[in-house]
Short mmCIF file of C-alpha atoms and ligand atoms in Angstrom, two decimals:
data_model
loop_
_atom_site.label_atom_id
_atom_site.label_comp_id
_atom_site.label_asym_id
_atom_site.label_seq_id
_atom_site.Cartn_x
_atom_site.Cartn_y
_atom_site.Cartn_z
CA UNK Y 10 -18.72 12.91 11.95
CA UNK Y 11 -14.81 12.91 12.84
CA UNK Y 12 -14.28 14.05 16.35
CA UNK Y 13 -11.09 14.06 17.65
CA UNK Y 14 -12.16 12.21 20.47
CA UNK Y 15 -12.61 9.06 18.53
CA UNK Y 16 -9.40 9.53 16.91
CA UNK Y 17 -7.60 6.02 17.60
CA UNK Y 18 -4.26 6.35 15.27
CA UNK Y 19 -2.67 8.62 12.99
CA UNK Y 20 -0.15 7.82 10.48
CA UNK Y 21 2.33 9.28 8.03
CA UNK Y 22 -0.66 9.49 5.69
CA UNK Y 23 -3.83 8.56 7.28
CA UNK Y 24 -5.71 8.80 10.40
CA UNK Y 25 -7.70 6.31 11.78
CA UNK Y 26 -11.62 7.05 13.73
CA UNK Y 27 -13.46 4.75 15.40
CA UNK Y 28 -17.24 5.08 14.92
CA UNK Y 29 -20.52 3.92 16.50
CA UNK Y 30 -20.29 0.26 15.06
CA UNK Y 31 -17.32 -1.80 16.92
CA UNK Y 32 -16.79 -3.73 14.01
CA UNK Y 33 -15.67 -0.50 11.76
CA UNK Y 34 -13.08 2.48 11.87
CA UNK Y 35 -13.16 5.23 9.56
CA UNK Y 36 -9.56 6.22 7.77
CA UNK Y 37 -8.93 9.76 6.75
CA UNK Y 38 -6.67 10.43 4.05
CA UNK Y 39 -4.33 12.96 4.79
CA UNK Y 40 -2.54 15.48 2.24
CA UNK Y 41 1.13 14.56 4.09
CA UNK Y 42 3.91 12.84 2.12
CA UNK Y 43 6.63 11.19 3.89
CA UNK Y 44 10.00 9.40 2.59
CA UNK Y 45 13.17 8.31 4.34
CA UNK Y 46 11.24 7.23 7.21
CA UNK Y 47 9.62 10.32 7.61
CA UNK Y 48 12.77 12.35 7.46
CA UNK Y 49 11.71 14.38 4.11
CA UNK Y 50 8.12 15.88 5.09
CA UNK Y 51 5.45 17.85 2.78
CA UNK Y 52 1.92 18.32 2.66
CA UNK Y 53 0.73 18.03 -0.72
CA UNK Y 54 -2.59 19.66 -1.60
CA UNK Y 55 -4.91 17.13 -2.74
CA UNK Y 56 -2.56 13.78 -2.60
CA UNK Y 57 -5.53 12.52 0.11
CA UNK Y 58 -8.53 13.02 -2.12
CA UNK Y 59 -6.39 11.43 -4.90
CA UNK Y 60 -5.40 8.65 -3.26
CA UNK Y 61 -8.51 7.59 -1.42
CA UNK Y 62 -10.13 7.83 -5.07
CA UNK Y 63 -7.31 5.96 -6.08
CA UNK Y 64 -7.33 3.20 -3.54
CA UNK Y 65 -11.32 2.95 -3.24
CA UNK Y 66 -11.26 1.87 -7.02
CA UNK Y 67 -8.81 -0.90 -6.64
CA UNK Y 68 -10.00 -2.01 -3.45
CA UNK Y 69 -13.26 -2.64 -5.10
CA UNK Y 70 -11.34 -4.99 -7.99
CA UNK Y 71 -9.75 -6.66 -5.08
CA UNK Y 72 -12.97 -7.51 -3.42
CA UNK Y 73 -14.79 -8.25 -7.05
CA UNK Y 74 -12.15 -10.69 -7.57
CA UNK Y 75 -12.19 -12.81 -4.41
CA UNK Y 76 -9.73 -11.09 -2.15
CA UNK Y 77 -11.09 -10.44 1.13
CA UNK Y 78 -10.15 -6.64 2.37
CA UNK Y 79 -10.93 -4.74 5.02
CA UNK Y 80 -13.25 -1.98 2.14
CA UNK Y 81 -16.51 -1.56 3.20
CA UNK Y 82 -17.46 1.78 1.25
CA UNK Y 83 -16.10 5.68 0.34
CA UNK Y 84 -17.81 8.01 2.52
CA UNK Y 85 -16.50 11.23 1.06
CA UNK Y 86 -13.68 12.94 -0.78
CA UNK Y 87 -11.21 12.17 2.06
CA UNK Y 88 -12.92 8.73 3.87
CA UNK Y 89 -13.61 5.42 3.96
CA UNK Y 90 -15.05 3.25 6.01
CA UNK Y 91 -13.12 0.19 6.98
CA UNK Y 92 -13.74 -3.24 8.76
CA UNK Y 93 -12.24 -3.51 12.19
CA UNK Y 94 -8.38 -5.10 12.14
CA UNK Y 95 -5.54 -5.28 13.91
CA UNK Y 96 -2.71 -4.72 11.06
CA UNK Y 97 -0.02 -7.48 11.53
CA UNK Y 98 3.42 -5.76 11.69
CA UNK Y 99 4.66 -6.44 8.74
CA UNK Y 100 5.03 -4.66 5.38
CA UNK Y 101 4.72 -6.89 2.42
CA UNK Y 102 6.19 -6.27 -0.58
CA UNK Y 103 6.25 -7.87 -4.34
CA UNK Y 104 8.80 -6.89 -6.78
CA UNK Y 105 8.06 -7.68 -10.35
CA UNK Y 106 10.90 -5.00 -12.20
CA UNK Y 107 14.08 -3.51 -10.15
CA UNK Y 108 13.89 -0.68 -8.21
CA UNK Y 109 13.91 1.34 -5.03
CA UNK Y 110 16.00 -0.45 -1.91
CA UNK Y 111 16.37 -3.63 -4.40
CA UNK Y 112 18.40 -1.63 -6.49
CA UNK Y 113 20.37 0.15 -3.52
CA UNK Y 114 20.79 -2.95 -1.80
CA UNK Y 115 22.24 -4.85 -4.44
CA UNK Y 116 23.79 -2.82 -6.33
CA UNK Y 117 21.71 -3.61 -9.19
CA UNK Y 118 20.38 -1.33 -11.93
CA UNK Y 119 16.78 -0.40 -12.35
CA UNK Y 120 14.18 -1.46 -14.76
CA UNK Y 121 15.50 -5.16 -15.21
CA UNK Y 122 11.84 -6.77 -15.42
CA UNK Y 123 11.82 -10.05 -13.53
CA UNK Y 124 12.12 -13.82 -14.25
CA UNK Y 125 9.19 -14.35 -11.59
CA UNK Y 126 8.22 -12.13 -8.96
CA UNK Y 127 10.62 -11.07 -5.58
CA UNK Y 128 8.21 -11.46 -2.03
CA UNK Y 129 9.49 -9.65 0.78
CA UNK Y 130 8.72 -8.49 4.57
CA UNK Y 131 9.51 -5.96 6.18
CA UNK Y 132 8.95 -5.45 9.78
CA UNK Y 133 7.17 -2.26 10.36
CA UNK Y 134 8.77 -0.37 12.99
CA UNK Y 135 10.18 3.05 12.06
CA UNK Y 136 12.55 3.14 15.12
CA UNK Y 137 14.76 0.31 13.63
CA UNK Y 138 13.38 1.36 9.84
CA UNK Y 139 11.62 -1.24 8.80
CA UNK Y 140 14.33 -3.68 8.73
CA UNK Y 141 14.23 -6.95 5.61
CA UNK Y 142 12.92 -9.94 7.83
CA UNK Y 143 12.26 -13.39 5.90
CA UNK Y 144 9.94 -16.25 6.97
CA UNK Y 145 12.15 -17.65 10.17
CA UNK Y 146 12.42 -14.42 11.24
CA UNK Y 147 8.87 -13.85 11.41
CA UNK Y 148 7.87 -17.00 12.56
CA UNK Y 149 10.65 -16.94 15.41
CA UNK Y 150 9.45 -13.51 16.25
CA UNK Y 151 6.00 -14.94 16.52
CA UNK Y 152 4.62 -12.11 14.27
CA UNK Y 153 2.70 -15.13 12.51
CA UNK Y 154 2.28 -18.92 12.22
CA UNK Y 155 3.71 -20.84 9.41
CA UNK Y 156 0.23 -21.45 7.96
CA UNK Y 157 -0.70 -17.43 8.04
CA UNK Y 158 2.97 -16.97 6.45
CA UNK Y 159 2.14 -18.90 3.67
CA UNK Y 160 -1.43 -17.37 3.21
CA UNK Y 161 0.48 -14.11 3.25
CA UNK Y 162 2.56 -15.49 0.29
CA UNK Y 163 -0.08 -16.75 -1.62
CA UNK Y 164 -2.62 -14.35 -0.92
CA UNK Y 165 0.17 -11.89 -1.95
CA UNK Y 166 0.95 -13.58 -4.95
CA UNK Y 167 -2.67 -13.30 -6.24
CA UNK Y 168 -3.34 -9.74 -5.43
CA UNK Y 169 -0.03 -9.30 -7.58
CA UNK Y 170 -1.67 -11.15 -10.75
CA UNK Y 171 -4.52 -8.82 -10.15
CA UNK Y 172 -2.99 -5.57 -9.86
CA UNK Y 173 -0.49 -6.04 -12.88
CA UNK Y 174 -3.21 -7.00 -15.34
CA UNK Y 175 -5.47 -3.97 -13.84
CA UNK Y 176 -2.78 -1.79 -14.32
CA UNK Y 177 -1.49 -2.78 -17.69
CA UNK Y 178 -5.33 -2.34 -19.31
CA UNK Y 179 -4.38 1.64 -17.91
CA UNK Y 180 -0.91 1.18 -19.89
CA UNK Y 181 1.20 1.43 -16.52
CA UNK Y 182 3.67 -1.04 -15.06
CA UNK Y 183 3.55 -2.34 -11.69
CA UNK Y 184 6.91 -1.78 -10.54
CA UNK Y 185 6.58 -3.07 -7.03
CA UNK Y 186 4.66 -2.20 -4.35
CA UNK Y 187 3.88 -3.10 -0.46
CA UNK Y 188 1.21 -4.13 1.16
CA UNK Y 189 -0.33 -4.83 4.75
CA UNK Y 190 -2.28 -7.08 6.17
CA UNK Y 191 -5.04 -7.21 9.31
CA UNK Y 192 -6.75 -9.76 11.60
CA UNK Y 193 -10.70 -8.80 11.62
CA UNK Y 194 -12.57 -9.89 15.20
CA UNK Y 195 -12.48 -13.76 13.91
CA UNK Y 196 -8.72 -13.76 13.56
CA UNK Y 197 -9.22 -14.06 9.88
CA UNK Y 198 -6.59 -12.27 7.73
CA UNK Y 199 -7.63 -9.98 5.11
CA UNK Y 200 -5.93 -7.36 3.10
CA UNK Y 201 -6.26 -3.87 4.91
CA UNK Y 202 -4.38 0.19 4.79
CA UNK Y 203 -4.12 1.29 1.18
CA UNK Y 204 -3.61 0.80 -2.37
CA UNK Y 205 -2.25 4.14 -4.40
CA UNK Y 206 1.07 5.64 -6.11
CA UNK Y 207 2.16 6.08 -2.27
CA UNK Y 208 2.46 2.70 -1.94
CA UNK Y 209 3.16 1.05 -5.37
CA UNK Y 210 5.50 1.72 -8.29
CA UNK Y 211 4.00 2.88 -11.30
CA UNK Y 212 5.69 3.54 -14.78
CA UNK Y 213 4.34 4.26 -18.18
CA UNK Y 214 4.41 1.27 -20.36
CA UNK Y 215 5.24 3.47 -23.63
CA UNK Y 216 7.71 6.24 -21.58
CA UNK Y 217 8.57 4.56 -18.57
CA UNK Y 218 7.06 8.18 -16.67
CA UNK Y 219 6.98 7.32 -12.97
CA UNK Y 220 3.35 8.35 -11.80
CA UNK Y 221 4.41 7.63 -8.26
CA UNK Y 222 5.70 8.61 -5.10
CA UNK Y 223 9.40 8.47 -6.43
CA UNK Y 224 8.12 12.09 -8.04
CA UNK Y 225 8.68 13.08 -4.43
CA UNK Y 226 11.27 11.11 -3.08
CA UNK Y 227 13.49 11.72 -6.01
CA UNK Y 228 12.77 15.32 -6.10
CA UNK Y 229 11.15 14.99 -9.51
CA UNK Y 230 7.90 17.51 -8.64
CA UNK Y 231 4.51 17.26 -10.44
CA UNK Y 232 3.45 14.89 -7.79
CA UNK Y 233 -0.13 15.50 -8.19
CA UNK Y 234 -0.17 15.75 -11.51
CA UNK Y 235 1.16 11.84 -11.65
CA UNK Y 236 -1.64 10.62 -9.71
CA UNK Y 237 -4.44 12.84 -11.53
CA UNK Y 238 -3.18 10.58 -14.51
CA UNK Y 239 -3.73 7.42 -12.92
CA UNK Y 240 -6.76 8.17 -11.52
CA UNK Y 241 -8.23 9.73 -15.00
CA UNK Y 242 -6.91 6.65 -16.83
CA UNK Y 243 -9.12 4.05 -14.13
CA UNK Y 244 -12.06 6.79 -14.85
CA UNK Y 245 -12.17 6.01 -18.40
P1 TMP U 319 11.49 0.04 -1.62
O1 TMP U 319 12.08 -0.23 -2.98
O2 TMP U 319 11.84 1.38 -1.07
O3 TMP U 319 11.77 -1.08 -0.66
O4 TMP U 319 9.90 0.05 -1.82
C1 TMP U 319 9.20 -1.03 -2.36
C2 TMP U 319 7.75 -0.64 -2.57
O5 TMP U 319 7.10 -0.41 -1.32
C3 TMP U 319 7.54 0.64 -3.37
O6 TMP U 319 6.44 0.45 -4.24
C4 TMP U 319 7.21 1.69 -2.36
C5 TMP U 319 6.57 0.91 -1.25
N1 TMP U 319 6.85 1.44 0.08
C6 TMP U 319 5.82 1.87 0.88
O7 TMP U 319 4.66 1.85 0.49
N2 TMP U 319 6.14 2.35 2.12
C7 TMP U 319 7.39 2.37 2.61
O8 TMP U 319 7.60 2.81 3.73
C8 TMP U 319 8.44 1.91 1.76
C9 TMP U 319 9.87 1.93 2.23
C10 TMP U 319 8.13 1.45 0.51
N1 LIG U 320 6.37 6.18 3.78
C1 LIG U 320 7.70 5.96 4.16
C2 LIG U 320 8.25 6.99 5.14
O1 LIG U 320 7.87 8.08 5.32
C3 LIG U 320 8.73 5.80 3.11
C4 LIG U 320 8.42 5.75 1.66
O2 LIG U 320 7.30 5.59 1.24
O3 LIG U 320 9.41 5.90 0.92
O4 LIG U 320 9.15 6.74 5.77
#
């Protein structure tokens, strides 16, 4: 079914198909792993299959619970079939325990859980590296109106009560994790890409074992192993 002339976009992890309906794309998960803005680059056998598993099961709680996404159905072990969007360009991140650039930025340690949670942009562009942006500088840079800006937030917000709770019935912390967002062919925004250990922070409640893409960053190894965990403990 995936031709490479319908290829329309590929990623660090995914690629993205157009198909015979103009109102859906196809995404492929790829077996690639990226950090540093792509400087460190593997391909992990199986990280695709696991993630699309991964990210098919909590898009599915998403939608279950009233957030609009762009999940229409898994189509195999390494696709999905998506509604149409064009992502907005910017990376949206909640931080409910230190971490990660928080940590580096501030010079703070990790693992200091939260008073409330930390909302953040980034604006996607690996040339300049995804540089911090706040609301102004969204707004100014016409990336979004003030109204979609606070939909983001709030949208955001709620997605983050969802995924903690999820997570915490599988024993694992929600660390942070980011986001991104689409416009469908109404202009409505709904949540789009991927949910997975790529793209969230995930730690043992009982160990504090990161099951998550820090395994790779940091050098740690058993990668796959981390996200066969997560996976088997949704599957239970
Ligand atoms: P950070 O601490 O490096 O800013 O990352 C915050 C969260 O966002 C973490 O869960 C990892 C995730 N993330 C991505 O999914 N893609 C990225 O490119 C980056 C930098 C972080
Ligand atoms: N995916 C990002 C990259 O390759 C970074 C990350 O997830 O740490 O640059």
């Amino acid at each position: 079914m995936l031709k490479e002339e319908n290829l329309l976009y590929e990623g660090k992890a995914k690629r993205v198909y157009k198909t015979d309906n103009e109102n859906e794309y196809v995404v492929y998960y790829k077996d690639d792993a990226t950090a540093f803005n792509g400087e460190k680059k593997e391909s992990i056998d199986s990280k695709g299959i696991l993630n699309n598993k991964i990210s098919t099961i909590i898009f599915e709680m998403l939608n279950e619970n009233g957030i609009d996404t762009h999940f229409v159905k898994n189509l195999s072990e390494r696709e999905q079939l998506v509604k149409k969007v064009t992502i907005l360009p910017l990376e949206v991140i909640v931080r409910n325990i230190t971490a990660g650039s928080f940590c580096k930025r501030y010079g703070i340690e990790e693992g200091i859980v939260l008073d409330e949670p930390i909302f953040e942009f980034s604006y996607k562009d690996d040339d300049l590296g995804d540089p911090m942006l706040n609301d102004d500088h969204a707004f100014a840079m016409k990336l979004a109106t003030r109204e979609e800006l606070k939909f983001l937030r709030e949208e955001t917000l709620k997605i983050n009560d969802l995924l903690k709770d999820f997570f915490l019935k599988l024993n694992l912390k929600l660390v942070d994790f980011k986001i991104e967002f689409g416009k469908d062919s109404q202009g409505k925004i709904i949540l789009a890409d991927e949910i997975s250990p790529d793209t969230c922070r995930l730690w043992d409640v009982d160990t504090n074992e990161k099951l998550d893409k820090d395994r790779f960053r940091r050098n740690l190894g058993g990668l796959v192993e981390s996200y066969t965990e997560v996976l088997s403990r949704m599957n239970k």
